[in-house]
Every structure is written in C-alpha cells, then in structure tokens.
PDB file of C-alpha atoms in Angstrom:
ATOM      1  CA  UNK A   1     183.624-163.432-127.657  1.00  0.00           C
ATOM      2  CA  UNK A   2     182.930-160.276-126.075  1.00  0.00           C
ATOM      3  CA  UNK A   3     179.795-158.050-127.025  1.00  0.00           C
ATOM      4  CA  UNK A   4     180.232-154.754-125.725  1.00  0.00           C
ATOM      5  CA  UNK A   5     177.432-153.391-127.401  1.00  0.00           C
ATOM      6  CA  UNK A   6     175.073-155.594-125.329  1.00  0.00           C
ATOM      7  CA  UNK A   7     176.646-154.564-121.702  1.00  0.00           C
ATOM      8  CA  UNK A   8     176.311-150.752-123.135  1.00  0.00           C
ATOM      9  CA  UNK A   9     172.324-152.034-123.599  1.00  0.00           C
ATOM     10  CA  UNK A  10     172.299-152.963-120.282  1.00  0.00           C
ATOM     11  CA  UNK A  11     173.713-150.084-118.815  1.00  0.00           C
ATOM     12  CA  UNK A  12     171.822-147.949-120.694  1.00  0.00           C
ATOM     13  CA  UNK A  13     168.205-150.225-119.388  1.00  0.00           C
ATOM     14  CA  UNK A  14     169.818-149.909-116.397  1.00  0.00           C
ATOM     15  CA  UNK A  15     169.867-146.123-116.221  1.00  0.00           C
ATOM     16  CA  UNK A  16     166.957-145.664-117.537  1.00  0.00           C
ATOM     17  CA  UNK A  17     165.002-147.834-114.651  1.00  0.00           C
ATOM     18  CA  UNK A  18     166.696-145.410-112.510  1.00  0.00           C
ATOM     19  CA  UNK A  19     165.364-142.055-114.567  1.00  0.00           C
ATOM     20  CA  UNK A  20     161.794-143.349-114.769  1.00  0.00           C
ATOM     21  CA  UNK A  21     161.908-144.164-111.070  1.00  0.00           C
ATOM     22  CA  UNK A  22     162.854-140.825-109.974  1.00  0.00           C
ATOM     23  CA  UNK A  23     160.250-139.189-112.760  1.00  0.00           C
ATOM     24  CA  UNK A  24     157.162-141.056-110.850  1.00  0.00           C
ATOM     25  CA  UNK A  25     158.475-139.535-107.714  1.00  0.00           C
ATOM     26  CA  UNK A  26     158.751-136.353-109.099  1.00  0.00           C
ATOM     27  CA  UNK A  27     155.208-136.467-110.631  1.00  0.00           C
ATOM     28  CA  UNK A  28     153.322-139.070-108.564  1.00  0.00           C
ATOM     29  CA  UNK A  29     155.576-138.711-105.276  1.00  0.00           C
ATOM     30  CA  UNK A  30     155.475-142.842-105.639  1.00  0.00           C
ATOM     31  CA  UNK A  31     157.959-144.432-103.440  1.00  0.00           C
ATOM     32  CA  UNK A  32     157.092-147.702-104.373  1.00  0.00           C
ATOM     33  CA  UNK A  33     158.172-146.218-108.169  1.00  0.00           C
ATOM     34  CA  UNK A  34     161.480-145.164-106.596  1.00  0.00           C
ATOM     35  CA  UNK A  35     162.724-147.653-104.636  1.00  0.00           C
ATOM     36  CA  UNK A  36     161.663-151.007-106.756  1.00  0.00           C
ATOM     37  CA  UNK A  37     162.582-148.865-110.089  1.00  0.00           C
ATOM     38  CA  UNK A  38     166.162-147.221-108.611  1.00  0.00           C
ATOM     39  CA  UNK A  39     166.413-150.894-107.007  1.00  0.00           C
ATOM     40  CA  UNK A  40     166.180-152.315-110.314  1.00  0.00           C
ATOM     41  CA  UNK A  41     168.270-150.283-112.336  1.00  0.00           C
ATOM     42  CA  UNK A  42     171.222-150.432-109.890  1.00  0.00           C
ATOM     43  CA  UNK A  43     170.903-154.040-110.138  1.00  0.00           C
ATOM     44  CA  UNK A  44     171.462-153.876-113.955  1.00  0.00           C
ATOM     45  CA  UNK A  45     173.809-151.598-113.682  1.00  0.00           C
ATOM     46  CA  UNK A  46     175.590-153.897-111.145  1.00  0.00           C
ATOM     47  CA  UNK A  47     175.198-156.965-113.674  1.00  0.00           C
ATOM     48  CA  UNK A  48     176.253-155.083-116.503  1.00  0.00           C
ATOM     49  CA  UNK A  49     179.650-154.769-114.133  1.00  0.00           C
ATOM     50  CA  UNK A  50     179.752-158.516-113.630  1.00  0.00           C
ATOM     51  CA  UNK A  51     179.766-159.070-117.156  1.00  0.00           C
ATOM     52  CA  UNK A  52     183.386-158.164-117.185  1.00  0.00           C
ATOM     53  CA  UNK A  53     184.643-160.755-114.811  1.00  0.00           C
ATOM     54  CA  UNK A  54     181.638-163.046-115.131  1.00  0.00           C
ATOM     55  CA  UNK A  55     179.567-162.478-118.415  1.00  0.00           C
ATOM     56  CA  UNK A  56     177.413-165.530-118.163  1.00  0.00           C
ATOM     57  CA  UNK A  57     176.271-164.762-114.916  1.00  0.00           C
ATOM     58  CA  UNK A  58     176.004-160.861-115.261  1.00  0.00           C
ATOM     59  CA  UNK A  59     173.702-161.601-118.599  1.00  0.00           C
ATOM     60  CA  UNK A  60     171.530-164.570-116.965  1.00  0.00           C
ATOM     61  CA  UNK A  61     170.691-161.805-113.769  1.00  0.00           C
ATOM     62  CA  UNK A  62     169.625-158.780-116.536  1.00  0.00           C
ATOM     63  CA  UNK A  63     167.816-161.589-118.340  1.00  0.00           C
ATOM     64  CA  UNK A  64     165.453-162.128-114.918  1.00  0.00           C
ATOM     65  CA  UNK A  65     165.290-158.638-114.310  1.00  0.00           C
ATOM     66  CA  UNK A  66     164.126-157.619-117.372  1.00  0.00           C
ATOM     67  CA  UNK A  67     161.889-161.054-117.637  1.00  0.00           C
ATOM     68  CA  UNK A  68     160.198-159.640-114.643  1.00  0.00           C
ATOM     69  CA  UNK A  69     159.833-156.096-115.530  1.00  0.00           C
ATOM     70  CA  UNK A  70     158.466-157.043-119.002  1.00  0.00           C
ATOM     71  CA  UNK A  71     155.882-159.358-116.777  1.00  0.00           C
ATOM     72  CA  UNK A  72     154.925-156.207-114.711  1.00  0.00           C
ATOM     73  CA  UNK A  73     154.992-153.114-117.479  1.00  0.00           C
ATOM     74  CA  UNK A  74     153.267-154.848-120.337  1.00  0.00           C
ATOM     75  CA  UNK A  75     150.196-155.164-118.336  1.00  0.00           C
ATOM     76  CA  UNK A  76     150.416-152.214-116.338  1.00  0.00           C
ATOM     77  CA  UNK A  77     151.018-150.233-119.967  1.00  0.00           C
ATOM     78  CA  UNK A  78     147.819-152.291-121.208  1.00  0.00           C
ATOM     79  CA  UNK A  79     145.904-151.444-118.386  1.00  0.00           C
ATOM     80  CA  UNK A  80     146.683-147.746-117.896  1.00  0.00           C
ATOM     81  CA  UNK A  81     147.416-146.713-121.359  1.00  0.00           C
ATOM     82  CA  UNK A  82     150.396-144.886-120.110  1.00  0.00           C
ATOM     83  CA  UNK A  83     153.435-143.581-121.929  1.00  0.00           C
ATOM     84  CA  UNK A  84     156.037-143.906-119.516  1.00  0.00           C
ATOM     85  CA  UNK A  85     154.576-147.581-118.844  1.00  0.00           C
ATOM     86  CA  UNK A  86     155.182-148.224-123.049  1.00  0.00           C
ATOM     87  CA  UNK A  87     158.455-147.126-122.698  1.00  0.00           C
ATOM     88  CA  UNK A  88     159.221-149.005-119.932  1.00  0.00           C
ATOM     89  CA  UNK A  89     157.948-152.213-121.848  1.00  0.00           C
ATOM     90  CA  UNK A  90     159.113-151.989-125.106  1.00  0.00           C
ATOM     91  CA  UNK A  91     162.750-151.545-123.159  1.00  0.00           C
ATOM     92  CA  UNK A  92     162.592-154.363-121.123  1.00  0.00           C
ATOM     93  CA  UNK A  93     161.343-156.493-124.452  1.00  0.00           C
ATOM     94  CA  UNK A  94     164.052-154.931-126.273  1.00  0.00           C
ATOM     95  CA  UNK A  95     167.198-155.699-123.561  1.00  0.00           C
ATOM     96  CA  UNK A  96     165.673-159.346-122.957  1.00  0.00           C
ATOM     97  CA  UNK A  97     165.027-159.877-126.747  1.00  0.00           C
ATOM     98  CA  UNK A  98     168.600-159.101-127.530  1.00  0.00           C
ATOM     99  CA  UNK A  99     170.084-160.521-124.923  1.00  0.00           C
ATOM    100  CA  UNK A 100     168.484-164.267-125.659  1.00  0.00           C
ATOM    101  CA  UNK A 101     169.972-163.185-129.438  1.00  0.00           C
ATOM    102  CA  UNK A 102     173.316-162.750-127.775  1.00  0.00           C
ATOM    103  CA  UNK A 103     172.831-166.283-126.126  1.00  0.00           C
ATOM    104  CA  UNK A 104     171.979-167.714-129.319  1.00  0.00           C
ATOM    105  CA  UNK A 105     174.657-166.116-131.277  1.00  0.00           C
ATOM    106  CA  UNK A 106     177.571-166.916-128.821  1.00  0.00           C
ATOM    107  CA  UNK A 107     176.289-170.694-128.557  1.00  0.00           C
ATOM    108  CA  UNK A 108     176.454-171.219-132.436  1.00  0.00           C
ATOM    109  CA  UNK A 109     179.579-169.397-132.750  1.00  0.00           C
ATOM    110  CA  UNK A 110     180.829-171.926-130.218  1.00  0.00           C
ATOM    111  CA  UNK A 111     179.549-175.171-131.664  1.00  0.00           C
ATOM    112  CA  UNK A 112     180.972-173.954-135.101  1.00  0.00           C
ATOM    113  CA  UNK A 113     184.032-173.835-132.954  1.00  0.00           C
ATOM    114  CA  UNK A 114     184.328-176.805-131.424  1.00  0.00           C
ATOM    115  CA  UNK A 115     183.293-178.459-134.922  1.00  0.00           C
ATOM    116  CA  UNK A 116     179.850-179.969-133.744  1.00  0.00           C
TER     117      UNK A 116
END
C-alpha cells in the first residue's frame, strides 16, 4: 500500500532542512549550518525519491536522518532556547513519529492480509 502523504512529509522535512540551512547562513554566515543542513535535506529529498522504486529502503534512510537530527536539535533547542532550533525539532519528531506509524500501520495491514 502506497502512502503518498508520508513521501509528501518527507519532501516537505526535506525542504525545509534545506531553508533553515540557508537562513543560518544568511543570519549567522554558518557554513557548518549550510552544508550539514542542505546535506541533509537533499538526502531526504533523495529518499523521498527512492520511495518510489524502493519504499522500504527510502523510509528506513529518512527514519536515521531524522533519528539523528531529533538527537542533535532537541538539545541544541534545550540548550539555546532558540526558535529556529524548536522548529527544527518538533519536525524531525513529527516526520520520524509518523513514519514509525506508517511502519506500524503497513505491518498490521499485512498480517491481516496474510491471515496471521
């Protein structure tokens, strides 16, 4: 079963990485902020692609990415109180929430399925 809505998530994470990475140049001329944030969103941009031909492996790679990122902007919004660091968070808690939900949901539609 295809969920479209969830590789429109993805892209959207994806360009969003890439918007916040180019606003902390802009403000904080941070080229760590631009290359691991543009870096990352091109990669979920490039696994919401896969998804087409390979959707278990496109989902499993935004999974890790946004694993990681939630491991690095949670604290980092914690610690400086920023608003662009929240938003950062809650969006890589959202994508990785939903896309363990859209794990979950595809393996009990299949086990209904397959009658187990």
């Amino acid at each position: 079963m295809r969920m479209r809505w969830l590789d429109g998530l993805v892209l959207a994470y994806g360009l969003l990485l890439i918007v916040m990475a180019i606003y902390a140049y802009a403000v904080a001329h941070s080229v760590m902020s631009l290359i691991m944030g543009g870096g990352s969103g091109i990669l979920e941009i490039g696994f919401a692609a896969l998804t087409q031909t390979n959707p278990r492996i496109g989902r499993i790679g935004s999974a890790a990415i946004s694993l990681v990122l939630m491991g690095f902007f949670i604290p980092e919004a914690l610690k400086k109180g920023k608003v662009d660091m929240y938003i950062l968070a809650a969006a890589s808690v959202i994508v990785f929430v939903c896309l363990m939900g859209g794990h979950f949901y595809a393996m009990s539609r299949r086990k209904k399925s397959t009658g187990q």
